[in-house]
């Protein structure tokens, strides 16, 4: 019997690329792996791969089930980063659609949106004064890839 470790698991729908996407993502994030691949036969979309994988210990599921649905910006995954090098690393590996880059958001080669964010930014946005938050916001709005030094300088005033 399979034990469910996570009550809520993101499920991603791909045309034909579920396995390829899982391999791509698990090559980028530490503590990541593909945990299972099941092929469903004779579905309305033909054979479908269902892929279970983990990114940084978080379980995901993906399916290759045909071109019925596409990703859009209404859903994104936030990646909290401790250093600028970490931000730069994820940005270089994930960003594939330069025109979609804005305020730390990017789109990967499968059309999935990600937010690559300094971990400290969350704390600044939650605990800062109104003026600090306003300066921080004005600093990040024109950015594509977020720059920790610039954001912290704006926050400090």
PDB file of C-alpha atoms in Angstrom:
ATOM      1  CA  UNK A   1       0.000   0.000   0.000  1.00  0.00           C
ATOM      2  CA  UNK A   2       1.247   3.491  -0.892  1.00  0.00           C
ATOM      3  CA  UNK A   3       1.473   5.988   1.946  1.00  0.00           C
ATOM      4  CA  UNK A   4       0.385   9.516   1.031  1.00  0.00           C
ATOM      5  CA  UNK A   5       2.967  11.879   2.537  1.00  0.00           C
ATOM      6  CA  UNK A   6       1.577  15.168   1.264  1.00  0.00           C
ATOM      7  CA  UNK A   7      -2.122  16.029   1.381  1.00  0.00           C
ATOM      8  CA  UNK A   8      -1.991  18.539  -1.493  1.00  0.00           C
ATOM      9  CA  UNK A   9       0.208  17.853  -4.538  1.00  0.00           C
ATOM     10  CA  UNK A  10       0.503  20.116  -7.606  1.00  0.00           C
ATOM     11  CA  UNK A  11      -0.519  18.243 -10.767  1.00  0.00           C
ATOM     12  CA  UNK A  12       0.847  19.547 -14.073  1.00  0.00           C
ATOM     13  CA  UNK A  13      -0.724  18.778 -17.470  1.00  0.00           C
ATOM     14  CA  UNK A  14       1.602  18.554 -20.467  1.00  0.00           C
ATOM     15  CA  UNK A  15       0.870  17.721 -24.082  1.00  0.00           C
ATOM     16  CA  UNK A  16       3.558  15.015 -24.436  1.00  0.00           C
ATOM     17  CA  UNK A  17       6.408  16.253 -22.246  1.00  0.00           C
ATOM     18  CA  UNK A  18       5.618  15.143 -18.660  1.00  0.00           C
ATOM     19  CA  UNK A  19       8.607  12.813 -18.337  1.00  0.00           C
ATOM     20  CA  UNK A  20      10.944  15.230 -20.132  1.00  0.00           C
ATOM     21  CA  UNK A  21       9.777  18.116 -17.925  1.00  0.00           C
ATOM     22  CA  UNK A  22      10.199  16.076 -14.726  1.00  0.00           C
ATOM     23  CA  UNK A  23      13.725  15.121 -15.812  1.00  0.00           C
ATOM     24  CA  UNK A  24      14.472  18.782 -16.566  1.00  0.00           C
ATOM     25  CA  UNK A  25      13.163  20.082 -13.231  1.00  0.00           C
ATOM     26  CA  UNK A  26      14.819  17.354 -11.153  1.00  0.00           C
ATOM     27  CA  UNK A  27      18.153  18.213 -12.792  1.00  0.00           C
ATOM     28  CA  UNK A  28      17.830  21.816 -11.548  1.00  0.00           C
ATOM     29  CA  UNK A  29      16.645  21.584  -7.945  1.00  0.00           C
ATOM     30  CA  UNK A  30      18.546  19.865  -5.118  1.00  0.00           C
ATOM     31  CA  UNK A  31      16.853  17.039  -3.216  1.00  0.00           C
ATOM     32  CA  UNK A  32      14.839  16.170  -6.327  1.00  0.00           C
ATOM     33  CA  UNK A  33      14.031  12.904  -8.045  1.00  0.00           C
ATOM     34  CA  UNK A  34      11.523  11.057 -10.192  1.00  0.00           C
ATOM     35  CA  UNK A  35       9.751   8.581  -7.924  1.00  0.00           C
ATOM     36  CA  UNK A  36       7.446   6.764 -10.351  1.00  0.00           C
ATOM     37  CA  UNK A  37       6.325   6.653 -13.979  1.00  0.00           C
ATOM     38  CA  UNK A  38       3.100   4.914 -14.944  1.00  0.00           C
ATOM     39  CA  UNK A  39       1.886   4.632 -18.525  1.00  0.00           C
ATOM     40  CA  UNK A  40      -1.868   4.595 -19.021  1.00  0.00           C
ATOM     41  CA  UNK A  41      -2.969   2.868 -22.234  1.00  0.00           C
ATOM     42  CA  UNK A  42      -6.027   3.376 -24.431  1.00  0.00           C
ATOM     43  CA  UNK A  43      -7.032   6.783 -23.049  1.00  0.00           C
ATOM     44  CA  UNK A  44      -8.806   9.389 -25.234  1.00  0.00           C
ATOM     45  CA  UNK A  45      -5.349  10.950 -25.781  1.00  0.00           C
ATOM     46  CA  UNK A  46      -3.675   7.604 -26.503  1.00  0.00           C
ATOM     47  CA  UNK A  47      -0.945   6.404 -24.171  1.00  0.00           C
ATOM     48  CA  UNK A  48      -0.338   8.822 -21.279  1.00  0.00           C
ATOM     49  CA  UNK A  49       2.625   8.970 -18.928  1.00  0.00           C
ATOM     50  CA  UNK A  50       1.854   9.885 -15.327  1.00  0.00           C
ATOM     51  CA  UNK A  51       5.044  10.983 -13.584  1.00  0.00           C
ATOM     52  CA  UNK A  52       5.515  11.371  -9.838  1.00  0.00           C
ATOM     53  CA  UNK A  53       8.515  13.464  -8.850  1.00  0.00           C
ATOM     54  CA  UNK A  54       9.884  15.625  -6.064  1.00  0.00           C
ATOM     55  CA  UNK A  55      11.450  19.075  -6.285  1.00  0.00           C
ATOM     56  CA  UNK A  56      13.371  20.079  -3.158  1.00  0.00           C
ATOM     57  CA  UNK A  57      11.394  17.413  -1.319  1.00  0.00           C
ATOM     58  CA  UNK A  58       7.987  18.745  -2.490  1.00  0.00           C
ATOM     59  CA  UNK A  59       5.937  16.113  -4.345  1.00  0.00           C
ATOM     60  CA  UNK A  60       4.568  16.884  -7.808  1.00  0.00           C
ATOM     61  CA  UNK A  61       2.685  14.875 -10.386  1.00  0.00           C
ATOM     62  CA  UNK A  62       2.662  15.421 -14.146  1.00  0.00           C
ATOM     63  CA  UNK A  63       0.712  13.861 -16.993  1.00  0.00           C
ATOM     64  CA  UNK A  64       1.221  13.755 -20.754  1.00  0.00           C
ATOM     65  CA  UNK A  65      -2.401  13.852 -21.839  1.00  0.00           C
ATOM     66  CA  UNK A  66      -2.587  15.853 -25.044  1.00  0.00           C
ATOM     67  CA  UNK A  67      -2.891  19.503 -26.058  1.00  0.00           C
ATOM     68  CA  UNK A  68      -6.167  20.236 -24.278  1.00  0.00           C
ATOM     69  CA  UNK A  69      -4.727  22.652 -21.692  1.00  0.00           C
ATOM     70  CA  UNK A  70      -1.846  25.136 -21.581  1.00  0.00           C
ATOM     71  CA  UNK A  71      -0.092  26.773 -18.648  1.00  0.00           C
ATOM     72  CA  UNK A  72      -0.655  30.475 -18.006  1.00  0.00           C
ATOM     73  CA  UNK A  73       0.514  33.090 -15.522  1.00  0.00           C
ATOM     74  CA  UNK A  74      -2.438  32.574 -13.166  1.00  0.00           C
ATOM     75  CA  UNK A  75      -0.392  29.794 -11.535  1.00  0.00           C
ATOM     76  CA  UNK A  76       3.292  30.047 -10.655  1.00  0.00           C
ATOM     77  CA  UNK A  77       5.759  28.405  -8.307  1.00  0.00           C
ATOM     78  CA  UNK A  78       7.801  30.578  -5.946  1.00  0.00           C
ATOM     79  CA  UNK A  79      11.424  29.602  -5.388  1.00  0.00           C
ATOM     80  CA  UNK A  80      12.903  31.325  -2.324  1.00  0.00           C
ATOM     81  CA  UNK A  81      16.633  31.980  -2.650  1.00  0.00           C
ATOM     82  CA  UNK A  82      19.185  32.893   0.018  1.00  0.00           C
ATOM     83  CA  UNK A  83      21.822  34.434  -2.279  1.00  0.00           C
ATOM     84  CA  UNK A  84      22.116  36.293  -5.569  1.00  0.00           C
ATOM     85  CA  UNK A  85      24.100  33.358  -6.948  1.00  0.00           C
ATOM     86  CA  UNK A  86      21.148  31.090  -6.214  1.00  0.00           C
ATOM     87  CA  UNK A  87      18.752  33.509  -7.946  1.00  0.00           C
ATOM     88  CA  UNK A  88      21.081  33.730 -10.945  1.00  0.00           C
ATOM     89  CA  UNK A  89      21.452  29.946 -11.121  1.00  0.00           C
ATOM     90  CA  UNK A  90      17.705  29.246 -11.201  1.00  0.00           C
ATOM     91  CA  UNK A  91      17.104  32.154 -13.575  1.00  0.00           C
ATOM     92  CA  UNK A  92      19.692  30.925 -16.070  1.00  0.00           C
ATOM     93  CA  UNK A  93      18.384  27.366 -15.985  1.00  0.00           C
ATOM     94  CA  UNK A  94      14.645  28.071 -16.036  1.00  0.00           C
ATOM     95  CA  UNK A  95      14.040  31.242 -18.059  1.00  0.00           C
ATOM     96  CA  UNK A  96      13.177  30.508 -21.692  1.00  0.00           C
ATOM     97  CA  UNK A  97      10.773  33.316 -22.653  1.00  0.00           C
ATOM     98  CA  UNK A  98      12.555  36.677 -22.144  1.00  0.00           C
ATOM     99  CA  UNK A  99       9.463  38.741 -22.952  1.00  0.00           C
ATOM    100  CA  UNK A 100       7.627  37.161 -20.004  1.00  0.00           C
ATOM    101  CA  UNK A 101      10.260  38.207 -17.446  1.00  0.00           C
ATOM    102  CA  UNK A 102       8.980  40.773 -14.957  1.00  0.00           C
ATOM    103  CA  UNK A 103       9.359  41.420 -11.209  1.00  0.00           C
ATOM    104  CA  UNK A 104      11.146  38.131 -10.581  1.00  0.00           C
ATOM    105  CA  UNK A 105       8.718  36.099 -12.712  1.00  0.00           C
ATOM    106  CA  UNK A 106       9.872  33.975 -15.608  1.00  0.00           C
ATOM    107  CA  UNK A 107       8.459  31.343 -17.906  1.00  0.00           C
ATOM    108  CA  UNK A 108      10.249  28.072 -18.639  1.00  0.00           C
ATOM    109  CA  UNK A 109      10.460  26.187 -21.931  1.00  0.00           C
ATOM    110  CA  UNK A 110       7.214  24.334 -21.141  1.00  0.00           C
ATOM    111  CA  UNK A 111       5.280  27.545 -20.461  1.00  0.00           C
ATOM    112  CA  UNK A 112       5.213  27.121 -16.673  1.00  0.00           C
ATOM    113  CA  UNK A 113       5.660  30.323 -14.648  1.00  0.00           C
ATOM    114  CA  UNK A 114       8.105  30.627 -11.765  1.00  0.00           C
ATOM    115  CA  UNK A 115       8.905  33.405  -9.302  1.00  0.00           C
ATOM    116  CA  UNK A 116      12.581  33.479  -8.324  1.00  0.00           C
ATOM    117  CA  UNK A 117      12.597  35.544  -5.147  1.00  0.00           C
ATOM    118  CA  UNK A 118      15.070  36.471  -2.405  1.00  0.00           C
ATOM    119  CA  UNK A 119      13.920  34.788   0.817  1.00  0.00           C
ATOM    120  CA  UNK A 120      14.548  38.066   2.639  1.00  0.00           C
ATOM    121  CA  UNK A 121      12.041  39.882   0.409  1.00  0.00           C
ATOM    122  CA  UNK A 122       9.125  38.066   2.009  1.00  0.00           C
ATOM    123  CA  UNK A 123      10.251  39.245   5.447  1.00  0.00           C
ATOM    124  CA  UNK A 124      10.741  42.817   4.210  1.00  0.00           C
ATOM    125  CA  UNK A 125       7.267  42.918   2.632  1.00  0.00           C
ATOM    126  CA  UNK A 126       5.598  41.569   5.773  1.00  0.00           C
ATOM    127  CA  UNK A 127       7.428  43.519   8.465  1.00  0.00           C
ATOM    128  CA  UNK A 128       8.503  46.768   6.815  1.00  0.00           C
ATOM    129  CA  UNK A 129       7.028  50.191   7.390  1.00  0.00           C
ATOM    130  CA  UNK A 130       4.757  51.675   4.758  1.00  0.00           C
ATOM    131  CA  UNK A 131       7.676  53.755   3.420  1.00  0.00           C
ATOM    132  CA  UNK A 132      10.049  50.767   3.319  1.00  0.00           C
ATOM    133  CA  UNK A 133       7.498  48.664   1.447  1.00  0.00           C
ATOM    134  CA  UNK A 134       6.831  51.527  -0.998  1.00  0.00           C
ATOM    135  CA  UNK A 135      10.569  51.907  -1.738  1.00  0.00           C
ATOM    136  CA  UNK A 136      10.964  48.148  -2.101  1.00  0.00           C
ATOM    137  CA  UNK A 137       7.996  47.977  -4.473  1.00  0.00           C
ATOM    138  CA  UNK A 138       9.319  50.836  -6.608  1.00  0.00           C
ATOM    139  CA  UNK A 139      12.670  49.040  -6.796  1.00  0.00           C
ATOM    140  CA  UNK A 140      11.352  45.638  -7.890  1.00  0.00           C
ATOM    141  CA  UNK A 141       8.587  46.717 -10.298  1.00  0.00           C
ATOM    142  CA  UNK A 142      10.945  47.613 -13.194  1.00  0.00           C
ATOM    143  CA  UNK A 143      13.247  44.632 -12.589  1.00  0.00           C
ATOM    144  CA  UNK A 144      13.197  41.407 -14.528  1.00  0.00           C
ATOM    145  CA  UNK A 145      15.597  39.273 -12.472  1.00  0.00           C
ATOM    146  CA  UNK A 146      15.510  40.472  -8.866  1.00  0.00           C
ATOM    147  CA  UNK A 147      18.729  41.886  -7.439  1.00  0.00           C
ATOM    148  CA  UNK A 148      19.098  41.390  -3.687  1.00  0.00           C
ATOM    149  CA  UNK A 149      21.528  44.299  -3.099  1.00  0.00           C
ATOM    150  CA  UNK A 150      19.317  46.780  -4.940  1.00  0.00           C
ATOM    151  CA  UNK A 151      16.209  45.601  -3.091  1.00  0.00           C
ATOM    152  CA  UNK A 152      17.876  45.767   0.325  1.00  0.00           C
ATOM    153  CA  UNK A 153      19.287  49.245  -0.412  1.00  0.00           C
ATOM    154  CA  UNK A 154      15.838  50.484  -1.440  1.00  0.00           C
ATOM    155  CA  UNK A 155      14.307  48.981   1.689  1.00  0.00           C
ATOM    156  CA  UNK A 156      16.880  50.680   3.935  1.00  0.00           C
ATOM    157  CA  UNK A 157      16.379  53.995   2.132  1.00  0.00           C
TER     158      UNK A 157
END
